[in-house]
Short mmCIF file of C-alpha atoms in Angstrom, two decimals:
data_model
loop_
_atom_site.label_atom_id
_atom_site.label_comp_id
_atom_site.label_asym_id
_atom_site.label_seq_id
_atom_site.Cartn_x
_atom_site.Cartn_y
_atom_site.Cartn_z
CA UNK A 21 -27.32 38.38 -22.65
CA UNK A 22 -24.56 40.84 -22.77
CA UNK A 23 -21.93 40.13 -25.45
CA UNK A 24 -19.39 42.89 -25.15
CA UNK A 25 -17.32 45.33 -27.51
CA UNK A 26 -16.20 44.65 -30.77
CA UNK A 27 -14.28 46.88 -33.20
CA UNK A 28 -15.07 46.78 -36.86
CA UNK A 29 -13.34 48.59 -39.28
CA UNK A 30 -11.53 51.88 -38.71
CA UNK A 31 -13.96 54.26 -37.11
CA UNK A 32 -16.87 52.08 -36.13
CA UNK A 33 -17.14 50.25 -32.62
CA UNK A 34 -19.99 48.20 -31.56
CA UNK A 35 -21.02 47.75 -27.94
CA UNK A 36 -23.52 44.92 -27.51
CA UNK A 37 -25.79 44.53 -24.60
CA UNK A 38 -29.04 42.67 -23.82
CA UNK A 39 -29.83 41.92 -27.45
CA UNK A 40 -29.02 45.22 -28.69
CA UNK A 41 -25.80 46.52 -30.65
CA UNK A 42 -24.91 50.17 -30.15
CA UNK A 43 -23.19 51.19 -33.24
CA UNK A 44 -20.63 54.17 -32.41
CA UNK A 45 -19.21 55.80 -35.70
CA UNK A 46 -17.26 58.78 -36.10
CA UNK A 47 -14.06 60.08 -38.04
CA UNK A 48 -11.02 59.09 -36.05
CA UNK A 49 -9.65 61.90 -33.70
CA UNK A 50 -12.73 64.13 -34.11
CA UNK A 51 -13.96 63.55 -30.73
CA UNK A 52 -17.45 63.33 -32.26
CA UNK A 53 -19.59 60.20 -32.95
CA UNK A 54 -22.91 59.09 -34.04
CA UNK A 55 -24.83 56.50 -32.03
CA UNK A 56 -27.22 54.24 -33.31
CA UNK A 57 -29.05 50.95 -31.90
CA UNK A 58 -29.72 47.84 -33.83
CA UNK A 59 -31.52 44.74 -32.54
CA UNK A 60 -29.34 41.58 -32.78
CA UNK A 61 -32.36 39.03 -33.11
CA UNK A 62 -35.86 39.75 -34.42
CA UNK A 63 -37.82 39.26 -31.20
CA UNK A 64 -40.75 37.31 -32.78
CA UNK A 65 -38.63 34.82 -34.65
CA UNK A 66 -35.24 34.72 -32.87
CA UNK A 67 -33.55 35.20 -36.15
CA UNK A 68 -30.41 37.22 -36.50
CA UNK A 69 -30.54 40.79 -36.92
CA UNK A 70 -28.90 43.18 -39.45
CA UNK A 71 -25.47 43.16 -37.58
CA UNK A 72 -24.69 39.52 -37.32
CA UNK A 73 -26.34 39.35 -40.72
CA UNK A 74 -23.60 41.91 -42.23
CA UNK A 75 -20.78 39.96 -40.30
CA UNK A 76 -22.10 36.54 -42.05
CA UNK A 77 -22.45 38.19 -45.46
CA UNK A 78 -18.98 40.09 -45.29
CA UNK A 79 -20.53 43.49 -45.04
CA UNK A 80 -18.54 43.79 -41.72
CA UNK A 81 -15.09 42.85 -42.36
CA UNK A 82 -13.72 41.87 -39.10
CA UNK A 83 -14.15 40.79 -35.47
CA UNK A 84 -11.69 42.06 -32.99
CA UNK A 85 -11.38 42.67 -29.31
CA UNK A 86 -10.69 46.05 -27.98
CA UNK A 87 -9.45 44.50 -24.58
CA UNK A 88 -9.96 47.76 -22.54
CA UNK A 89 -9.21 46.79 -19.11
CA UNK A 90 -10.68 49.90 -17.33
CA UNK A 91 -10.77 50.29 -13.57
CA UNK A 92 -13.98 49.09 -11.57
CA UNK A 93 -15.02 52.62 -10.92
CA UNK A 94 -15.10 53.70 -14.65
CA UNK A 95 -17.47 50.78 -15.37
CA UNK A 96 -19.72 50.77 -12.37
CA UNK A 97 -21.70 53.76 -13.03
CA UNK A 98 -24.62 55.08 -15.05
CA UNK A 99 -24.39 53.50 -18.56
CA UNK A 100 -23.92 56.84 -20.31
CA UNK A 101 -21.09 57.80 -18.07
CA UNK A 102 -19.27 54.49 -18.24
CA UNK A 103 -15.75 54.11 -20.00
CA UNK A 104 -16.43 52.26 -23.61
CA UNK A 105 -14.69 48.78 -23.93
CA UNK A 106 -14.21 45.77 -21.61
CA UNK A 107 -11.79 42.69 -21.27
CA UNK A 108 -12.88 40.69 -24.39
CA UNK A 109 -9.76 39.01 -25.53
CA UNK A 110 -10.01 35.81 -23.52
CA UNK A 111 -13.93 35.07 -24.57
CA UNK A 112 -13.81 36.67 -28.10
CA UNK A 113 -13.44 33.29 -29.90
CA UNK A 114 -16.30 31.82 -27.48
CA UNK A 115 -18.57 34.69 -28.20
CA UNK A 116 -18.24 34.10 -32.03
CA UNK A 117 -18.68 30.45 -31.74
CA UNK A 118 -21.64 30.83 -29.74
CA UNK A 119 -23.38 33.43 -31.67
CA UNK A 120 -22.26 32.69 -35.17
CA UNK A 121 -20.80 29.24 -35.73
CA UNK A 122 -23.26 27.10 -33.48
CA UNK A 123 -26.33 28.63 -35.05
CA UNK A 124 -24.79 28.08 -38.54
CA UNK A 125 -24.31 31.71 -39.47
CA UNK A 126 -20.69 31.40 -39.96
CA UNK A 127 -18.32 28.39 -40.86
CA UNK A 128 -14.81 27.71 -39.50
CA UNK A 129 -13.39 29.28 -42.62
CA UNK A 130 -15.59 32.33 -42.02
CA UNK A 131 -14.21 32.58 -38.53
CA UNK A 132 -10.65 32.45 -39.85
CA UNK A 133 -11.63 35.19 -42.35
CA UNK A 134 -13.12 37.65 -39.81
CA UNK A 135 -10.60 37.09 -37.07
CA UNK A 136 -7.49 36.32 -38.79
CA UNK A 137 -6.89 36.69 -42.43
CA UNK A 138 -8.96 39.97 -42.98
CA UNK A 139 -7.48 41.61 -39.79
CA UNK A 140 -3.97 40.95 -40.82
CA UNK A 141 -4.66 42.16 -44.47
CA UNK A 142 -6.08 45.45 -42.99
CA UNK A 143 -3.45 45.81 -40.46
CA UNK A 144 -0.90 44.93 -42.92
CA UNK A 145 0.59 42.33 -40.48
CA UNK A 146 3.03 40.17 -42.25
CA UNK A 147 3.10 36.45 -41.28
CA UNK A 148 -0.47 36.39 -39.74
CA UNK A 149 -3.69 35.35 -41.41
CA UNK A 150 -2.03 32.95 -43.55
CA UNK A 151 -3.28 29.38 -44.42
CA UNK A 152 -1.99 26.45 -43.04
CA UNK A 153 0.96 25.50 -45.72
CA UNK A 154 4.58 24.25 -45.90
CA UNK A 155 6.69 27.30 -45.42
CA UNK A 156 4.05 29.40 -43.56
CA UNK A 157 4.20 30.40 -39.81
CA UNK A 158 2.21 28.04 -37.71
CA UNK A 159 0.00 30.60 -36.00
CA UNK A 160 -2.81 28.45 -34.71
CA UNK A 161 -5.70 28.46 -31.89
CA UNK A 162 -7.08 25.01 -31.10
CA UNK A 163 -10.67 25.27 -29.86
CA UNK A 164 -12.86 22.52 -28.23
CA UNK A 165 -16.38 23.18 -29.18
CA UNK A 166 -17.69 20.14 -27.33
CA UNK A 167 -16.94 21.73 -23.73
CA UNK A 168 -19.08 24.51 -21.90
CA UNK A 169 -16.91 26.95 -19.63
CA UNK A 170 -18.26 29.09 -16.58
CA UNK A 171 -16.59 32.24 -16.77
CA UNK A 172 -15.21 33.92 -13.56
CA UNK A 173 -13.64 37.17 -13.45
CA UNK A 174 -11.52 36.12 -10.72
CA UNK A 175 -9.61 33.47 -13.01
CA UNK A 176 -9.18 36.00 -15.87
CA UNK A 177 -5.62 36.66 -16.91
CA UNK A 178 -6.53 40.48 -17.63
CA UNK A 179 -5.15 43.04 -14.92
CA UNK A 180 -8.80 44.15 -15.02
CA UNK A 181 -11.95 42.40 -13.67
CA UNK A 182 -14.56 44.50 -15.59
CA UNK A 183 -15.67 41.20 -17.35
CA UNK A 184 -19.45 41.29 -18.20
CA UNK A 185 -19.54 37.48 -18.87
CA UNK A 186 -18.85 36.79 -15.13
CA UNK A 187 -21.07 33.93 -14.02
CA UNK A 188 -22.18 32.89 -17.60
CA UNK A 189 -21.58 29.70 -19.35
CA UNK A 190 -20.13 29.75 -22.73
CA UNK A 191 -19.78 26.99 -25.27
CA UNK A 192 -16.29 26.06 -26.41
CA UNK A 193 -12.99 26.71 -25.04
CA UNK A 194 -9.48 27.68 -26.55
CA UNK A 195 -7.05 24.78 -25.53
CA UNK A 196 -3.79 25.91 -26.99
CA UNK A 197 -2.27 28.76 -28.97
CA UNK A 198 0.85 28.95 -31.08
CA UNK A 199 2.66 31.80 -32.55
CA UNK A 200 5.16 30.84 -35.18
CA UNK A 201 5.21 27.36 -34.11
CA UNK A 202 5.54 27.78 -30.55
CA UNK A 203 3.21 27.20 -27.74
CA UNK A 204 1.97 30.51 -26.17
CA UNK A 205 -0.90 29.29 -24.16
CA UNK A 206 -1.87 25.94 -22.58
CA UNK A 207 -5.56 25.99 -21.40
CA UNK A 208 -7.10 23.87 -18.67
CA UNK A 209 -8.41 20.42 -19.94
CA UNK A 210 -11.91 19.44 -19.48
#
């Protein structure tokens, strides 16, 4: 399976493809990077590899989508020459659900931590990543884990079509999003 591109912390990017994660790390603005590969699942057991375990135990702080909508010609070329990143915003929660929640590696509280609370803390974004409570902004995502959705690049909201999930079926679907209590996205109902 191809899982995409995730940015974790300041100077580390993960490109995930065919059961391996390629970790690209380097000082910001240096123009240089170190590339290493890690296996996402142990081949014999199917158990999660070091990267997913690091996300589960909190070693990796956040999951974020790069959402890099490159033109087709920058992506459909030799792997070493291809531009890093992909359109991942629309499928990020489905990927985290499929790879981490469904197999029991993360709870929904953990998902909130790695996709909302900790990113807002690191980015110093006021009014985000807060618990549901009277007086807090209602920034919510409603997700139906009971459905399976076919991904079609022609139906993506992105301006780019470089979607490695094209043709895949992913578990779960974002049904609605709210920002400060206002509906910002209304998904299709099953």
